[in-house]
Coordinates of N, CA and C in Angstrom, one line a residue:
X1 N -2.8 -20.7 11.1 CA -4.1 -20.2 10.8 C -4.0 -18.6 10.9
X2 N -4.3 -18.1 9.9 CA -4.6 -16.3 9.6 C -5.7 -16.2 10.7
X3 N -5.1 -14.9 11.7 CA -5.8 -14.1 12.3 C -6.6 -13.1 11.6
X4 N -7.9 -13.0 12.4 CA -8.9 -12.3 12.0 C -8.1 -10.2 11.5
X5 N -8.6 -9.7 10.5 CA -7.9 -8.6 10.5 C -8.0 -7.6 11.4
X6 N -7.7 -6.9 11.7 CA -7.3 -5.7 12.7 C -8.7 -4.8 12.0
X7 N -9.6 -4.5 12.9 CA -11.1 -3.3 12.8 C -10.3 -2.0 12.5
X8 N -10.7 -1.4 11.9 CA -10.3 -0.3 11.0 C -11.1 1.1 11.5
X9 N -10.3 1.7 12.2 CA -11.0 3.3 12.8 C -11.4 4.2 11.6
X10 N -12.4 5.0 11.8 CA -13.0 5.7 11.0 C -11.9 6.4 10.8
X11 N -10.8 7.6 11.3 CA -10.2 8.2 10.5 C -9.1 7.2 9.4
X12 N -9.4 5.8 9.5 CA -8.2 5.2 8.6 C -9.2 4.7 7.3
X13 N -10.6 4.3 7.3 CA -11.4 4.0 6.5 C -11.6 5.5 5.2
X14 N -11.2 6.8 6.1 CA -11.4 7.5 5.3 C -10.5 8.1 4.0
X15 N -9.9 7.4 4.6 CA -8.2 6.9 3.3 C -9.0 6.5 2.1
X16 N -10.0 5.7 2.2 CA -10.6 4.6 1.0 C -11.0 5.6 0.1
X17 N -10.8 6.0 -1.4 CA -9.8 5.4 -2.2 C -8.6 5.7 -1.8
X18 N -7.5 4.7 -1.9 CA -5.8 5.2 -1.7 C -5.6 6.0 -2.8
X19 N -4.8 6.9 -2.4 CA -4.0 7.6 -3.3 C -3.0 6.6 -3.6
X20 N -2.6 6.7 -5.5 CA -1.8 5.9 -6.2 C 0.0 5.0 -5.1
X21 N 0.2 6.7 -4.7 CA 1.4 6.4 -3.6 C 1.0 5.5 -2.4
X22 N 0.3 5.8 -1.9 CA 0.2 4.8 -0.6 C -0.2 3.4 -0.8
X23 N -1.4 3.2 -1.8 CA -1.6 1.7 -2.3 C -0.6 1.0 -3.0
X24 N 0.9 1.7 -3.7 CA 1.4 1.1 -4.4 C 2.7 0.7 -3.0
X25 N 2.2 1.9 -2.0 CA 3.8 1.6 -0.7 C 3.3 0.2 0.4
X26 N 1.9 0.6 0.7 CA 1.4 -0.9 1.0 C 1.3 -2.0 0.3
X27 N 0.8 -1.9 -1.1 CA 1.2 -3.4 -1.7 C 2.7 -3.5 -1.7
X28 N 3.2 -2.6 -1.7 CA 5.0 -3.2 -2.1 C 5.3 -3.7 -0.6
X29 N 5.0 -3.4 1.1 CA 5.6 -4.3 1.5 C 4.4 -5.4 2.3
X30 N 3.2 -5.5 1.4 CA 2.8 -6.8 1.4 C 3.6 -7.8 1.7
X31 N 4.8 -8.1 0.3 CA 5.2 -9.3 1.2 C 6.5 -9.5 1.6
X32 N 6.5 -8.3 2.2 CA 7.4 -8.5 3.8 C 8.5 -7.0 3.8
X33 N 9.2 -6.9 5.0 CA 9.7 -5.7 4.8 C 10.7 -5.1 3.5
X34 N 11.0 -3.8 3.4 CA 12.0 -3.2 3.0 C 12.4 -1.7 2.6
X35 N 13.3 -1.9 2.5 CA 13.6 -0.2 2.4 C 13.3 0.4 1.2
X36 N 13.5 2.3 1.8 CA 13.3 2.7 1.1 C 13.2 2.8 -0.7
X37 N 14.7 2.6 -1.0 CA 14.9 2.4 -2.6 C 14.3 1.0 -2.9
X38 N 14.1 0.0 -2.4 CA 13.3 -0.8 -2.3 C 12.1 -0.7 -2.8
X39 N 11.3 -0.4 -1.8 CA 9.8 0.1 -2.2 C 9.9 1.2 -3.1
X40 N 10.2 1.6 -3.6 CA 10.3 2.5 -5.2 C 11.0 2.0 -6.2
X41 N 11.6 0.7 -6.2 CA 12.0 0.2 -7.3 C 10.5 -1.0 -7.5
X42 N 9.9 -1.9 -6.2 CA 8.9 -2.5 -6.1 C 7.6 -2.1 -6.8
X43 N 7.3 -0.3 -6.8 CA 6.3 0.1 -6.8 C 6.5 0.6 -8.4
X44 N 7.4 0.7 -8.9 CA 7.4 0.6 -10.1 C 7.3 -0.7 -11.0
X45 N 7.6 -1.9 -10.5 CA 7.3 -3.0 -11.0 C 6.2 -3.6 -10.7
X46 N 5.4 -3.0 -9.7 CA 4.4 -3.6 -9.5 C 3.1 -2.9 -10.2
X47 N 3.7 -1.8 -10.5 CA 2.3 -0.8 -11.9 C 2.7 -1.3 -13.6
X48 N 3.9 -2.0 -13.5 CA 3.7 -2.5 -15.2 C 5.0 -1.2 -15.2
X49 N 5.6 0.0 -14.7 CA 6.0 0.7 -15.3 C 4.9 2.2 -15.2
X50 N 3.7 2.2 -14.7 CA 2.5 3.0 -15.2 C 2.7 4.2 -13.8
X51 N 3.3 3.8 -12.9 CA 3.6 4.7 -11.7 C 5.0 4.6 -11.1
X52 N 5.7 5.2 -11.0 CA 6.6 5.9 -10.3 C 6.4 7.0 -9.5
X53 N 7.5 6.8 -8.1 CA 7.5 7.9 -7.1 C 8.9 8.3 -6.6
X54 N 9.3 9.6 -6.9 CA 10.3 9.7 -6.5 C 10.6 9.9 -4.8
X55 N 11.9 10.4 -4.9 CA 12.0 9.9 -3.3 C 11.4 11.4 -2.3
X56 N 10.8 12.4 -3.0 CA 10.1 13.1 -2.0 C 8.6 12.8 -1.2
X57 N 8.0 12.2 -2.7 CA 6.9 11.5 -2.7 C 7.2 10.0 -1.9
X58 N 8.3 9.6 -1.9 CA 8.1 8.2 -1.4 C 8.3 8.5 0.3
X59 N 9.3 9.3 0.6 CA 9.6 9.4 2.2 C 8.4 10.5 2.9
X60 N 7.6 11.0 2.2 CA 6.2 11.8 2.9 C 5.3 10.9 2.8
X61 N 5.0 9.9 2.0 CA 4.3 9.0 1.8 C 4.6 7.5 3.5
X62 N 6.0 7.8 3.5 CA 6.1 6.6 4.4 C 5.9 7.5 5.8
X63 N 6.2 9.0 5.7 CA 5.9 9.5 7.1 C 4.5 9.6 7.7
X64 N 3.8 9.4 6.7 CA 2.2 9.9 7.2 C 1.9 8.5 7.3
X65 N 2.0 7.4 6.6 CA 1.8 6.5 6.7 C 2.6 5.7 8.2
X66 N 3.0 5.7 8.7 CA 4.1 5.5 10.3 C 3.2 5.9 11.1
X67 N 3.0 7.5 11.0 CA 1.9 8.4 11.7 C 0.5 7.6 12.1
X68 N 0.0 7.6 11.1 CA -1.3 6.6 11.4 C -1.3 4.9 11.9
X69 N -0.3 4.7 11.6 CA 0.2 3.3 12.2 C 0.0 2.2 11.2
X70 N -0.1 2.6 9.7 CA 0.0 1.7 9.0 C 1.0 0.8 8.7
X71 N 2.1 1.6 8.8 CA 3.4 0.5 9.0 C 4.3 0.7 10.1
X72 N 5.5 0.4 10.0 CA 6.6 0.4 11.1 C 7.6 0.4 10.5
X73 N 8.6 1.0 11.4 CA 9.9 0.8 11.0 C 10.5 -0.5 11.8
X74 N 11.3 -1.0 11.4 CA 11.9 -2.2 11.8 C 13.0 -2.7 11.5
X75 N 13.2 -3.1 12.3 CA 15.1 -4.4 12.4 C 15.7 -4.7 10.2
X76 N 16.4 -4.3 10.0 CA 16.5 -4.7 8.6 C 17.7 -5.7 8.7
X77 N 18.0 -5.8 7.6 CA 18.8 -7.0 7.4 C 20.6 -5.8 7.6
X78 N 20.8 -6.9 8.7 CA 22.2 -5.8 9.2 C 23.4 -6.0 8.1
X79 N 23.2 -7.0 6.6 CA 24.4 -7.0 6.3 C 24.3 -5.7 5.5
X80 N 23.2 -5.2 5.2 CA 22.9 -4.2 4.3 C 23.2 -2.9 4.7
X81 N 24.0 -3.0 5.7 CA 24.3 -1.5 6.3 C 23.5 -0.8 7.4
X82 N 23.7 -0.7 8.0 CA 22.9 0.4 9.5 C 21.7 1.9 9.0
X83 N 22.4 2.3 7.5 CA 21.3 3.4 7.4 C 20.6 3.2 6.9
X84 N 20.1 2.1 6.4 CA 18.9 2.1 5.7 C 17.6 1.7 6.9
X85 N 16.4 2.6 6.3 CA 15.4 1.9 7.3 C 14.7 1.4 6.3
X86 N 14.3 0.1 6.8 CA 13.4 -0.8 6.6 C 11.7 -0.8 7.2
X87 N 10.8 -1.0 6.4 CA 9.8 -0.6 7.1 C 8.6 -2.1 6.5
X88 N 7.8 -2.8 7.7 CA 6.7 -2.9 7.3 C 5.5 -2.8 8.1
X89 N 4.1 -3.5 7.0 CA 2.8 -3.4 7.6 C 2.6 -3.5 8.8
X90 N 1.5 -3.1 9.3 CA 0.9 -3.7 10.5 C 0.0 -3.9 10.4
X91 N -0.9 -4.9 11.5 CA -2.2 -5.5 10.9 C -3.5 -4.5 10.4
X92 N -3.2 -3.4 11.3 CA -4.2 -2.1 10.2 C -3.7 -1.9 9.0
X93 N -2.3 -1.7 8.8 CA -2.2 -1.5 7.4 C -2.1 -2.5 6.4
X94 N -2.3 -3.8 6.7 CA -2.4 -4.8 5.8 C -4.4 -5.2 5.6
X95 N -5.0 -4.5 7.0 CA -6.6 -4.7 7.2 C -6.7 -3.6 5.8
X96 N -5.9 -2.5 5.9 CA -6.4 -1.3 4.8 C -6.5 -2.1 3.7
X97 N -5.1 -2.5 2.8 CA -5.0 -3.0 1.6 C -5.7 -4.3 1.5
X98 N -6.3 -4.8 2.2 CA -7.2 -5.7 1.9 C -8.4 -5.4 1.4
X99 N -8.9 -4.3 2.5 CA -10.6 -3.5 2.5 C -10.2 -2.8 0.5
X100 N -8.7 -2.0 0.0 CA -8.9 -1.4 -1.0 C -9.1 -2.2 -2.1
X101 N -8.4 -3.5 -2.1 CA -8.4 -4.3 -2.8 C -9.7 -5.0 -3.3
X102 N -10.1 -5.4 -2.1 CA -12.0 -5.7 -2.1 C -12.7 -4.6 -2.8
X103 N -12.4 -3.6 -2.5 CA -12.9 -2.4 -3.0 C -12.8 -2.3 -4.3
X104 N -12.0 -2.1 -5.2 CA -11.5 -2.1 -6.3 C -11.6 -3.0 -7.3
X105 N -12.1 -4.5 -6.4 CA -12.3 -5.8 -7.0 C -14.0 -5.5 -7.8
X106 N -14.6 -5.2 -6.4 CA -15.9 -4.3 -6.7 C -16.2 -3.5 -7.7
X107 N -15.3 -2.8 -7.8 CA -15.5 -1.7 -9.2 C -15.0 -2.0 -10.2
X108 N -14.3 -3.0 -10.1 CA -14.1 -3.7 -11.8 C -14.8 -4.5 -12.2
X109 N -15.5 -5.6 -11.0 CA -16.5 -6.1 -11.5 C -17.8 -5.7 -12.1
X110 N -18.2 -4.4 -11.7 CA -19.4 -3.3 -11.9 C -19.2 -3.1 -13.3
X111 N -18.1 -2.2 -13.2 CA -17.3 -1.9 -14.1 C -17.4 -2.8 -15.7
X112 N -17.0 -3.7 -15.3 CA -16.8 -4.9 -16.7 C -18.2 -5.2 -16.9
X113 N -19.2 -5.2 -16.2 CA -21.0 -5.8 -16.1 C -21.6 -5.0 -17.3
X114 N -21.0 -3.1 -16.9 CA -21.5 -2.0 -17.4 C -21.0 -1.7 -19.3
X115 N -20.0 -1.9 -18.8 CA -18.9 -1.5 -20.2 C -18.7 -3.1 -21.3
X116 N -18.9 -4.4 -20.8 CA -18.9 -5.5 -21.6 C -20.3 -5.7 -21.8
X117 N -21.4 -5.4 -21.0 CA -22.5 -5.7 -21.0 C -23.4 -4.8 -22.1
X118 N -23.2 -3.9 -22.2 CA -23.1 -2.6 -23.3 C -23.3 -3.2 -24.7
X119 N -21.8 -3.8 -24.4 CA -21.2 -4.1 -26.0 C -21.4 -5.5 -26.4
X120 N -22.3 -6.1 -25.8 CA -22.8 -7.6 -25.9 C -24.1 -7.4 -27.1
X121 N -25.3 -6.2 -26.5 CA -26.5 -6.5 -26.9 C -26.5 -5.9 -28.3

């Protein structure tokens, strides 16, 4: 049974909208940890190709993100070598990409009401 999500402090609500980088480094370890080149090959497959980040953007993106406690670094898979860090969510950072998601769900639904609804009458 899924635990209830982790309450979201006002300075982490203030995130809402993500910036392209952090929504695409949380959804990429959605489902489950990994490293670095990892989550930049993930976040390009998970935009269609429409975003890429390279790796200055990708490692300031994971440091601020650590900082606020949205993810963690963690235990990686040791056959893969000792220097790679592996990083995933925590329950606030998986409570975030849920709240942006919801969020987003929101404005496309608005969104499609406004712009299909338009072009119906």
């Amino acid at each position: 049974m899924a635990s209830a999500p982790d309450p979201l402090p006002p300075e982490i609500w203030r995130l809402i909208p993500l910036t392209p980088a952090v929504f695409y480094v949380l959804l990429a370890l959605s489902s489950g940890a990994r490293h670095g080149y990892s989550i930049m090959q993930e976040t390009t497959s998970l935009s269609e190709g429409g975003f890429t980040m390279g790796p200055a953007t990708l490692y300031s993106t994971i440091q601020r993100l650590v900082e606020l406690d949205l993810i963690v670094e963690t235990e990686g898979d040791a056959d893969a070598g000792s220097r790679r860090r592996y990083y995933e969510l925590t329950g606030m950072g998986s409570s975030l990409l849920e709240a942006e998601v919801r969020r987003m769900g929101s404005v496309m639904r608005r969104a499609a009401r406004l712009v299909l609804g338009r072009s119906e009458g």
